[in-house]
PDB file of C-alpha atoms in Angstrom:
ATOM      1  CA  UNK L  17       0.000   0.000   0.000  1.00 44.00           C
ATOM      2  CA  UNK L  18       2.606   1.831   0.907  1.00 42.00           C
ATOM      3  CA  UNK L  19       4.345   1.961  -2.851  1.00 43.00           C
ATOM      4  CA  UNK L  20       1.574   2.677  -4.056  1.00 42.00           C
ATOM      5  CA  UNK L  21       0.857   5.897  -2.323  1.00 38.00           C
ATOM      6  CA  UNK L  22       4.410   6.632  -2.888  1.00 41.00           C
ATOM      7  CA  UNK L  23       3.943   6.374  -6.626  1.00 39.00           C
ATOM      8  CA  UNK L  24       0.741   8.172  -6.824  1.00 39.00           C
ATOM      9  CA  UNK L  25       2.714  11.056  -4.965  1.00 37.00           C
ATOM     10  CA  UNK L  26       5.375  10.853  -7.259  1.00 39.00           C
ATOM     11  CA  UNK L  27       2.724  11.697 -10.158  1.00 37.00           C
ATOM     12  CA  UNK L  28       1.284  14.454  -8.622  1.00 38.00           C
ATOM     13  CA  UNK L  29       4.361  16.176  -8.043  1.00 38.00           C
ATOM     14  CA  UNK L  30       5.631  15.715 -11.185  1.00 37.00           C
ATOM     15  CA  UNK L  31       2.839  17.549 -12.544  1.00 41.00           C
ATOM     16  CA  UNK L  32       3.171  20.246 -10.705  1.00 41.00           C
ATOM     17  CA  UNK L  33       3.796  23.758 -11.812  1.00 43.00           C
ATOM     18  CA  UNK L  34       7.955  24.237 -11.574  1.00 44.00           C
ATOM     19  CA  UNK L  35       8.813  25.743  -8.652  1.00 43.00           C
ATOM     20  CA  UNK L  36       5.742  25.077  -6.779  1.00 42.00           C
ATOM     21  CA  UNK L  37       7.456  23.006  -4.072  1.00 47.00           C
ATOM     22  CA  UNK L  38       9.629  25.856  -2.943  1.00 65.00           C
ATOM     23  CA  UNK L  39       8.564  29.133  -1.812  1.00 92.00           C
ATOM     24  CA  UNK L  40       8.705  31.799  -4.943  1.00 97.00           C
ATOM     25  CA  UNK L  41      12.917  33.730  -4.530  1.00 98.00           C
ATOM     26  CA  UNK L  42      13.850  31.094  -2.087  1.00 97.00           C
ATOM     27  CA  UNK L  43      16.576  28.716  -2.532  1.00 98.00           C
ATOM     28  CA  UNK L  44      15.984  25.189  -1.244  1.00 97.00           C
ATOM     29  CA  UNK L  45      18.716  23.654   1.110  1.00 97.00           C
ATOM     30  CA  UNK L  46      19.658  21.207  -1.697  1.00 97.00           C
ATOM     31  CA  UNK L  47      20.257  24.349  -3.951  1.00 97.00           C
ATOM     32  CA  UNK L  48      22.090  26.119  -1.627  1.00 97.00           C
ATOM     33  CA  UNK L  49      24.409  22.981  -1.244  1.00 97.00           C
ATOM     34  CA  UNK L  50      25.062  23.052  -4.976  1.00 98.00           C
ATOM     35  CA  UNK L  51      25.678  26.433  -5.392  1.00 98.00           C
ATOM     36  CA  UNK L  52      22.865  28.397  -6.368  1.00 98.00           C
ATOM     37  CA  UNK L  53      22.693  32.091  -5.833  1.00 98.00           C
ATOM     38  CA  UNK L  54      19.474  34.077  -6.375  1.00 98.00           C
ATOM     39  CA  UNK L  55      19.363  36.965  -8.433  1.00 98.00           C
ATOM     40  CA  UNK L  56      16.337  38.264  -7.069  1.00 98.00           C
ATOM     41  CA  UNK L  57      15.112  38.033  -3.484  1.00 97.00           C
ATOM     42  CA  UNK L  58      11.847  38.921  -4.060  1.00 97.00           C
ATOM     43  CA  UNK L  59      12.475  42.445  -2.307  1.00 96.00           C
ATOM     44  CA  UNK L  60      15.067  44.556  -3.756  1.00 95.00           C
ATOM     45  CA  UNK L  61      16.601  44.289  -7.310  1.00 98.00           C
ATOM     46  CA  UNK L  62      20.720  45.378  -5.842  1.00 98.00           C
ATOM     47  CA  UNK L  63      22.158  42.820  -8.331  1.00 98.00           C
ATOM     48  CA  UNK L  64      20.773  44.749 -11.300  1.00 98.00           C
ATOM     49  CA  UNK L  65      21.326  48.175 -12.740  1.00 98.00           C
ATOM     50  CA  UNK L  66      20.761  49.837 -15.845  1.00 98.00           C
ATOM     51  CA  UNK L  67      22.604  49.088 -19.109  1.00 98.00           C
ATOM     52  CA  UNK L  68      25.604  51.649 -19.097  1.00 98.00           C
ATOM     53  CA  UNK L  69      24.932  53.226 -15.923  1.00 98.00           C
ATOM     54  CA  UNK L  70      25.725  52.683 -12.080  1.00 96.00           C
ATOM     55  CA  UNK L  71      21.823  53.153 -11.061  1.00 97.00           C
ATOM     56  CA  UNK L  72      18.772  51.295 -11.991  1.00 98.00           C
ATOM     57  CA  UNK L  73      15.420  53.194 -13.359  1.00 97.00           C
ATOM     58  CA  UNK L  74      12.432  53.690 -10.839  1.00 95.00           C
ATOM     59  CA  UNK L  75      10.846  52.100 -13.589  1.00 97.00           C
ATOM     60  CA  UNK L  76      11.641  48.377 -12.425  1.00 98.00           C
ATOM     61  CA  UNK L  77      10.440  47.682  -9.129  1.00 97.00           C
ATOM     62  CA  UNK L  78      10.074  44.580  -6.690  1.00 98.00           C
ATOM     63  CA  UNK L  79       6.036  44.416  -6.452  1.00 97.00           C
ATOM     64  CA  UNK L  80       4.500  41.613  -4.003  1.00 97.00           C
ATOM     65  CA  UNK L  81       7.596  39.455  -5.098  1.00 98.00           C
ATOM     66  CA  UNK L  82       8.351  40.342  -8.651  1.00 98.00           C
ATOM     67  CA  UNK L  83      10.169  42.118 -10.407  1.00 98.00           C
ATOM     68  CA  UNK L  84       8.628  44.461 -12.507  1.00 98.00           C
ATOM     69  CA  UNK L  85       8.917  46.771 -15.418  1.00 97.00           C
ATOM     70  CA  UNK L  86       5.850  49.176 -14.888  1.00 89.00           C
ATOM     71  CA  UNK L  87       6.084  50.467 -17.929  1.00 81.00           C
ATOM     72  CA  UNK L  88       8.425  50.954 -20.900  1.00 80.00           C
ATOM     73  CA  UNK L  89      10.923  53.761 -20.751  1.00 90.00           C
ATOM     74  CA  UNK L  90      12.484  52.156 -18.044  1.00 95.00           C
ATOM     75  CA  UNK L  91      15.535  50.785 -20.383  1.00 98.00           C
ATOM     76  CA  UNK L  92      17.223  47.426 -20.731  1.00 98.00           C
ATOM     77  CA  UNK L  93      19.132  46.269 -17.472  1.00 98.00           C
ATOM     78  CA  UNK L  94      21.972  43.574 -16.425  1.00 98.00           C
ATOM     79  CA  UNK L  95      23.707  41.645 -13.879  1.00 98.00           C
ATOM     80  CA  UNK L  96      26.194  43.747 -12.273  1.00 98.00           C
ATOM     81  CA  UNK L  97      28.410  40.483 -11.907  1.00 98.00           C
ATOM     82  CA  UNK L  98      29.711  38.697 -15.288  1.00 98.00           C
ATOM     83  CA  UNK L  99      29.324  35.025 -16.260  1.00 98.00           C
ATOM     84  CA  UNK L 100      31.055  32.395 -18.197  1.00 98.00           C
ATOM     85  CA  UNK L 101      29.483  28.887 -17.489  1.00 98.00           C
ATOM     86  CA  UNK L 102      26.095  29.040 -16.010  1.00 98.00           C
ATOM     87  CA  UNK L 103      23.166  27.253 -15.554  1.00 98.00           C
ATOM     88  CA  UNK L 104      20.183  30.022 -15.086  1.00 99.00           C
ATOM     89  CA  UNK L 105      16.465  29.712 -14.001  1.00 98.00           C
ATOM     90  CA  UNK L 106      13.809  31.939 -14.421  1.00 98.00           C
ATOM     91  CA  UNK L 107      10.490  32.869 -14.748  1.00 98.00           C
ATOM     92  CA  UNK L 108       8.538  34.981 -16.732  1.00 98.00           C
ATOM     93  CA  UNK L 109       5.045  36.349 -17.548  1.00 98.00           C
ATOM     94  CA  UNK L 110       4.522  39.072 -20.333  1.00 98.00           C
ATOM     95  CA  UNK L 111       1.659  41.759 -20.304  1.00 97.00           C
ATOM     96  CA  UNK L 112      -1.283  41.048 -23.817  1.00 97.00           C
ATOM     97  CA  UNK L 113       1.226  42.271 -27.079  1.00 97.00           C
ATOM     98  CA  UNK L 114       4.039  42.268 -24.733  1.00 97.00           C
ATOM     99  CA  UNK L 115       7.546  41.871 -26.146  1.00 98.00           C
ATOM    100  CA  UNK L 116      10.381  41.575 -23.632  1.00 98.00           C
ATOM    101  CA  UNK L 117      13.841  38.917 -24.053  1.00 98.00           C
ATOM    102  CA  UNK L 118      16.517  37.588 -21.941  1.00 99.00           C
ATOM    103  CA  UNK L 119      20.220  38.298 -22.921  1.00 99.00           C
ATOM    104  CA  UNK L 120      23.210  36.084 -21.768  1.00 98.00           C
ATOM    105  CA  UNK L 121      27.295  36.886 -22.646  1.00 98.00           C
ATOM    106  CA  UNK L 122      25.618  40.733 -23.113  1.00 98.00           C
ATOM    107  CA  UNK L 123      28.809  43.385 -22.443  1.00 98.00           C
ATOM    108  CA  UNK L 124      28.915  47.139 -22.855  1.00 98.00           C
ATOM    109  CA  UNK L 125      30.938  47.701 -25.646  1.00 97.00           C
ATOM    110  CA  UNK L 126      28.640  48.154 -28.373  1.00 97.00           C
ATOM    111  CA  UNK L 127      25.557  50.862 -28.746  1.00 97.00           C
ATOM    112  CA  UNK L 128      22.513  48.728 -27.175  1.00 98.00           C
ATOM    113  CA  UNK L 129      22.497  45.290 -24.641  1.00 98.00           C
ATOM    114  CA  UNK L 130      21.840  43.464 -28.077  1.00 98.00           C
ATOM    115  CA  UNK L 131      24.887  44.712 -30.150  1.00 98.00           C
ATOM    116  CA  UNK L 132      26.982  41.219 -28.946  1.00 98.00           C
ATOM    117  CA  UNK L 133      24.329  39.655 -26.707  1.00 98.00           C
ATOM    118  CA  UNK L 134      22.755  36.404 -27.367  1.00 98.00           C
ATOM    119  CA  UNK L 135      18.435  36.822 -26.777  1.00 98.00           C
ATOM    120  CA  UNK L 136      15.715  34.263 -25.569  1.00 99.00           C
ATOM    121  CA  UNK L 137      12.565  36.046 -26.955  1.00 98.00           C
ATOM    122  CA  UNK L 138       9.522  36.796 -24.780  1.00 98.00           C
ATOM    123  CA  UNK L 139       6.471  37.620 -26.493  1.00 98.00           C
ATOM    124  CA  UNK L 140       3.081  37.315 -26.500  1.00 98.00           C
ATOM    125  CA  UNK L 141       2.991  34.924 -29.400  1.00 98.00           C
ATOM    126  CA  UNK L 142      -0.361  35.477 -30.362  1.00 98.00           C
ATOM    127  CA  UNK L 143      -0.891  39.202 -30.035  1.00 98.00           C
ATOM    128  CA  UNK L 144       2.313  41.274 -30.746  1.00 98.00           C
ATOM    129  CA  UNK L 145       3.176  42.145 -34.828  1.00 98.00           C
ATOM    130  CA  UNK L 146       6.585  40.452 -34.393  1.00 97.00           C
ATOM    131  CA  UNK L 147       5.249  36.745 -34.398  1.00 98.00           C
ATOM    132  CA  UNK L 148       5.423  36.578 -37.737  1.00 98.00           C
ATOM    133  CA  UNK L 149       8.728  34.602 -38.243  1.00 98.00           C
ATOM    134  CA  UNK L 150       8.752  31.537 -36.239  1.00 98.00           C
ATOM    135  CA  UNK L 151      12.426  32.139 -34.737  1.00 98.00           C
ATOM    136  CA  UNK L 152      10.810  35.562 -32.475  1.00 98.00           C
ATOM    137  CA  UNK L 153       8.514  33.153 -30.481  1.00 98.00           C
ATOM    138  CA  UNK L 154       9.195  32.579 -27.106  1.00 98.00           C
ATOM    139  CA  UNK L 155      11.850  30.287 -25.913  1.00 98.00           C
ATOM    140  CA  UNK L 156      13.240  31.089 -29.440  1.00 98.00           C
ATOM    141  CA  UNK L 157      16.952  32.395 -30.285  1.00 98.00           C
ATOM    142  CA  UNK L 158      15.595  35.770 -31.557  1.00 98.00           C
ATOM    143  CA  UNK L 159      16.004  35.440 -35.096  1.00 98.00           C
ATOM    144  CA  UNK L 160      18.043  31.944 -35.237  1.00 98.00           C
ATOM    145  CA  UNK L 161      16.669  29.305 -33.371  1.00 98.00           C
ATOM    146  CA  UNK L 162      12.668  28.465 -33.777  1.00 98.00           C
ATOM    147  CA  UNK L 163      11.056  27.164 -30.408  1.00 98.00           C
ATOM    148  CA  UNK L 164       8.360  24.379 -30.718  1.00 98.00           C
ATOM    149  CA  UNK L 165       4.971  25.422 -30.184  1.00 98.00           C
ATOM    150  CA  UNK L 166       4.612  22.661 -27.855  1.00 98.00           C
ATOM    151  CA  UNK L 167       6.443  25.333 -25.055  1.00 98.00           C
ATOM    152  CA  UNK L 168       4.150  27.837 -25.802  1.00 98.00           C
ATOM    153  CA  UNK L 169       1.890  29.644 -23.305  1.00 98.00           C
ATOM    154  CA  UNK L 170      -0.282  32.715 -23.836  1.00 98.00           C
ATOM    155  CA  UNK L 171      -0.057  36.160 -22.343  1.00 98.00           C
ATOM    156  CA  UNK L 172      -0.567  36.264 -18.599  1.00 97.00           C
ATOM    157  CA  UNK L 173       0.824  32.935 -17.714  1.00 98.00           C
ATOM    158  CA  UNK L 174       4.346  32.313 -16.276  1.00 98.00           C
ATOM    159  CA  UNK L 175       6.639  30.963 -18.136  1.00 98.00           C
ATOM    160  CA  UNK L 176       9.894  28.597 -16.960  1.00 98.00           C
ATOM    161  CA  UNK L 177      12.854  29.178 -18.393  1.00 98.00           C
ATOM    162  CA  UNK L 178      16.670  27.635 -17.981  1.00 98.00           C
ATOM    163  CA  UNK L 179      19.779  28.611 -19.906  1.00 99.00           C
ATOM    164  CA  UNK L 180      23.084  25.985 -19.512  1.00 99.00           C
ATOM    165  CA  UNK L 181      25.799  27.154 -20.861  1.00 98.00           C
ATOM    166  CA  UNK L 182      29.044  25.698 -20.723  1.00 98.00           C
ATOM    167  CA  UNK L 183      32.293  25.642 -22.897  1.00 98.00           C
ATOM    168  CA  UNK L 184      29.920  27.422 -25.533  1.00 98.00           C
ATOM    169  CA  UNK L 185      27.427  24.598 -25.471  1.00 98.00           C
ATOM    170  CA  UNK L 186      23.781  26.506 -25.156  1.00 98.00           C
ATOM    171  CA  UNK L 187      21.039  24.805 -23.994  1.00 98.00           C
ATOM    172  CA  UNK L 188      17.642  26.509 -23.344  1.00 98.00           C
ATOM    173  CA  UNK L 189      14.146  24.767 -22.218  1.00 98.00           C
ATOM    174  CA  UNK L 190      10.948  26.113 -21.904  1.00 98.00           C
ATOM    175  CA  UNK L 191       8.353  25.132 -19.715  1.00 98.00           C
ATOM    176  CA  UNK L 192       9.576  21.756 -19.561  1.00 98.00           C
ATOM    177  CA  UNK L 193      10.666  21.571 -23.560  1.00 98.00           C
ATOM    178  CA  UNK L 194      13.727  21.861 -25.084  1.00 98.00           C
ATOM    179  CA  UNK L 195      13.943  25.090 -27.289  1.00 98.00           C
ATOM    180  CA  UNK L 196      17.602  25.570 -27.890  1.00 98.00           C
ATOM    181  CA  UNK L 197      20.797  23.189 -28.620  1.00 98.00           C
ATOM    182  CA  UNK L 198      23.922  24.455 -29.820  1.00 98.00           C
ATOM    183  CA  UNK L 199      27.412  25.138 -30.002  1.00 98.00           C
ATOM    184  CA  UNK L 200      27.955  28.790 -30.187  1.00 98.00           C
ATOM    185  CA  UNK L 201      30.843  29.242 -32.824  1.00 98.00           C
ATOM    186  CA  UNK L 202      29.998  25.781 -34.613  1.00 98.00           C
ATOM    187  CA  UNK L 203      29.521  25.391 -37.787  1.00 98.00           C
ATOM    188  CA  UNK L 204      25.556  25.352 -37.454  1.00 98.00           C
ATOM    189  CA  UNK L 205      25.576  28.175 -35.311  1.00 98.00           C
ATOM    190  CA  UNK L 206      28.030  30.298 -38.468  1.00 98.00           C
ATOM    191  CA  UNK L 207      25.310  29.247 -40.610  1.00 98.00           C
ATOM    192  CA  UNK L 208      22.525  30.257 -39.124  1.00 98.00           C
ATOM    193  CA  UNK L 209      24.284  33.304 -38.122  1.00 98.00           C
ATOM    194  CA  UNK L 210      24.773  33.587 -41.650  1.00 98.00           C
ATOM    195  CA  UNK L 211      20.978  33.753 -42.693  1.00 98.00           C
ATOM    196  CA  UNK L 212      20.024  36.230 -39.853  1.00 98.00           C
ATOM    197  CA  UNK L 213      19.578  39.838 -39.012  1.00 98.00           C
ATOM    198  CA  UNK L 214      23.095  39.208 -37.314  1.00 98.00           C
ATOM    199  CA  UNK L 215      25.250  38.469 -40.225  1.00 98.00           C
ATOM    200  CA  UNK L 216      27.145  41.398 -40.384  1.00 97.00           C
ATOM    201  CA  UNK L 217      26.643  42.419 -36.902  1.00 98.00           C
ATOM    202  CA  UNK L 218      30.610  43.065 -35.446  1.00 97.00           C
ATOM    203  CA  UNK L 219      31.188  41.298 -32.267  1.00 97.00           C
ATOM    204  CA  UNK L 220      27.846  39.237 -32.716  1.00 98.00           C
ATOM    205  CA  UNK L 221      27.882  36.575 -29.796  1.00 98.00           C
ATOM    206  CA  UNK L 222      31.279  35.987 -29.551  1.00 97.00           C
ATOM    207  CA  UNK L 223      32.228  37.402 -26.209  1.00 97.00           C
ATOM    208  CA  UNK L 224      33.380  34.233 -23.507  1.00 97.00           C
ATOM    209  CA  UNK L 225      31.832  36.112 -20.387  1.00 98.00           C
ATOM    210  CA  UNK L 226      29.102  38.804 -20.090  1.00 98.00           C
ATOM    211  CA  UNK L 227      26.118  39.723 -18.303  1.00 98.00           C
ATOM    212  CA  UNK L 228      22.634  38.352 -17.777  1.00 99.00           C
ATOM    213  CA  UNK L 229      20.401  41.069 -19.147  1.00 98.00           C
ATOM    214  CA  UNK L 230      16.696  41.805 -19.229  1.00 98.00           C
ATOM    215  CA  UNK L 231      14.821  43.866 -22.272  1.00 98.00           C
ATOM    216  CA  UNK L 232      12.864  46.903 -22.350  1.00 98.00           C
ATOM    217  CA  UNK L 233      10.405  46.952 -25.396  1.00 97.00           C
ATOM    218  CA  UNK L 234       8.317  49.306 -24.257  1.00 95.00           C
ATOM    219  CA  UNK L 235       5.775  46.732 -22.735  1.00 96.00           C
ATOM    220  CA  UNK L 236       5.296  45.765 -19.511  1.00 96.00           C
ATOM    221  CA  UNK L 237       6.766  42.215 -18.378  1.00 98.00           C
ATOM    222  CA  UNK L 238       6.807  40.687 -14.967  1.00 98.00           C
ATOM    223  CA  UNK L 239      10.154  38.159 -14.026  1.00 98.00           C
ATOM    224  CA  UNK L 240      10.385  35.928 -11.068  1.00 98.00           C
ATOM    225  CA  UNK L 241      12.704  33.090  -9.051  1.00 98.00           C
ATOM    226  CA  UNK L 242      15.432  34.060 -10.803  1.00 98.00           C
ATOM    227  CA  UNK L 243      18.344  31.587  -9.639  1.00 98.00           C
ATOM    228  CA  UNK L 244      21.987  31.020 -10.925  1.00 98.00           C
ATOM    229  CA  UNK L 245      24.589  28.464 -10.837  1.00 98.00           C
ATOM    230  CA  UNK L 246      28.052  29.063 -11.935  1.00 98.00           C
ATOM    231  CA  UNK L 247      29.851  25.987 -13.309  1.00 96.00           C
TER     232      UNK L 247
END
């Protein structure tokens, strides 16, 4: 009797929502063993600022244990600390025609957080004018890596993300899927590179550390349990 309760609880928990069995910005015990650091508390947002600048805009806020961009204008923001090999987990809910993204290896060097800075779109997929091209739905690569629609959700439910990356090997799920799997530099990755809105872009992705970054696009987006790992 006892298995079988064990197995039935096994199922339910599998099925729950990711992150459910931890308090939202909390690490677990088991994560803090392993190394996890948070990169949101749920309270303040002091591991952020504003892309080129010391502060951070008013405009992104903790509210009730999220962080928030209330409203565009508020400008793209990163990770004061740099990272090579990470594994990075996040969530993410976008507001009806929302269009937001999540950059990783982003640096400072270049005009905008996307000059060099590799994006996972966020979008309302069904709503917002850019969801025309299949590779600028969510979970995507923006403009090199298509998602499957199978890790789709609409606007106004939260989204999980992860990002591994390690010795230039990307790997990106979302909620629960697999989205992304690459070797940045590769040959696949020079050819699709090749065939973008990147191919003449200087400096395009091939940075070996850089910041986490979060987009402005004018819309409001709303992140949570944000959680890193160096490897």
């Amino acid at each position: 009797m006892n298995r079988i309760l064990n197995s039935i609880l096994a199922v339910v928990l599998i099925g729950l929502p990711w992150g459910l069995c931890a308090q939202d910005n909390q690490l677990t015990e088991e994560e803090i063993e392993q190394g996890w650091e948070l990169l949101f508390d749920g309270h303040d947002l002091e591991k952020w600022r504003s892309f080129k600048k010391q502060g951070l805009s008013k405009k992104w806020q903790a509210v009730d244990g999220e962080m928030v961009l209330t409203e565009g204008g508020g400008g793209d923001i990163l990770t004061k600390k740099t990272y090579r090999d990470f594994d990075l987990k996040l969530e993410w809910k976008i507001s009806l025609a929302g269009n937001s993204g999540i950059f990783v290896l982003a640096d400072e060097l270049g005009s905008q957080i996307y000059s060099h800075a590799i994006e996972v779109q966020v979008l309302d997929n069904e709503r917002h004018a850019d969801n025309k091209v299949a590779s600028h739905l969510s979970g995507s690569i923006y403009d090199l890596i298509a998602s499957p629609k199978k890790s789709h959700r609409p606007a106004g439910a939260w989204n999980q993300v992860r990002i591994l990356l390690e010795q230039k090997h990307l790997q990106v799920w979302q909620n629960g899927y697999k989205t992304v799997d690459i070797l940045i530099g590769g040959e696949e990755w020079g050819r699709l590179v090749k065939n973008s809105k990147f191919r003449d872009w200087e400096g395009f992705a091939k940075g070996d550390t850089g910041h986490i970054g979060l987009q402005d696009h004018g819309d409001s987006v709303v992140f949570k349990n944000i959680k890193i790992k160096e490897i």
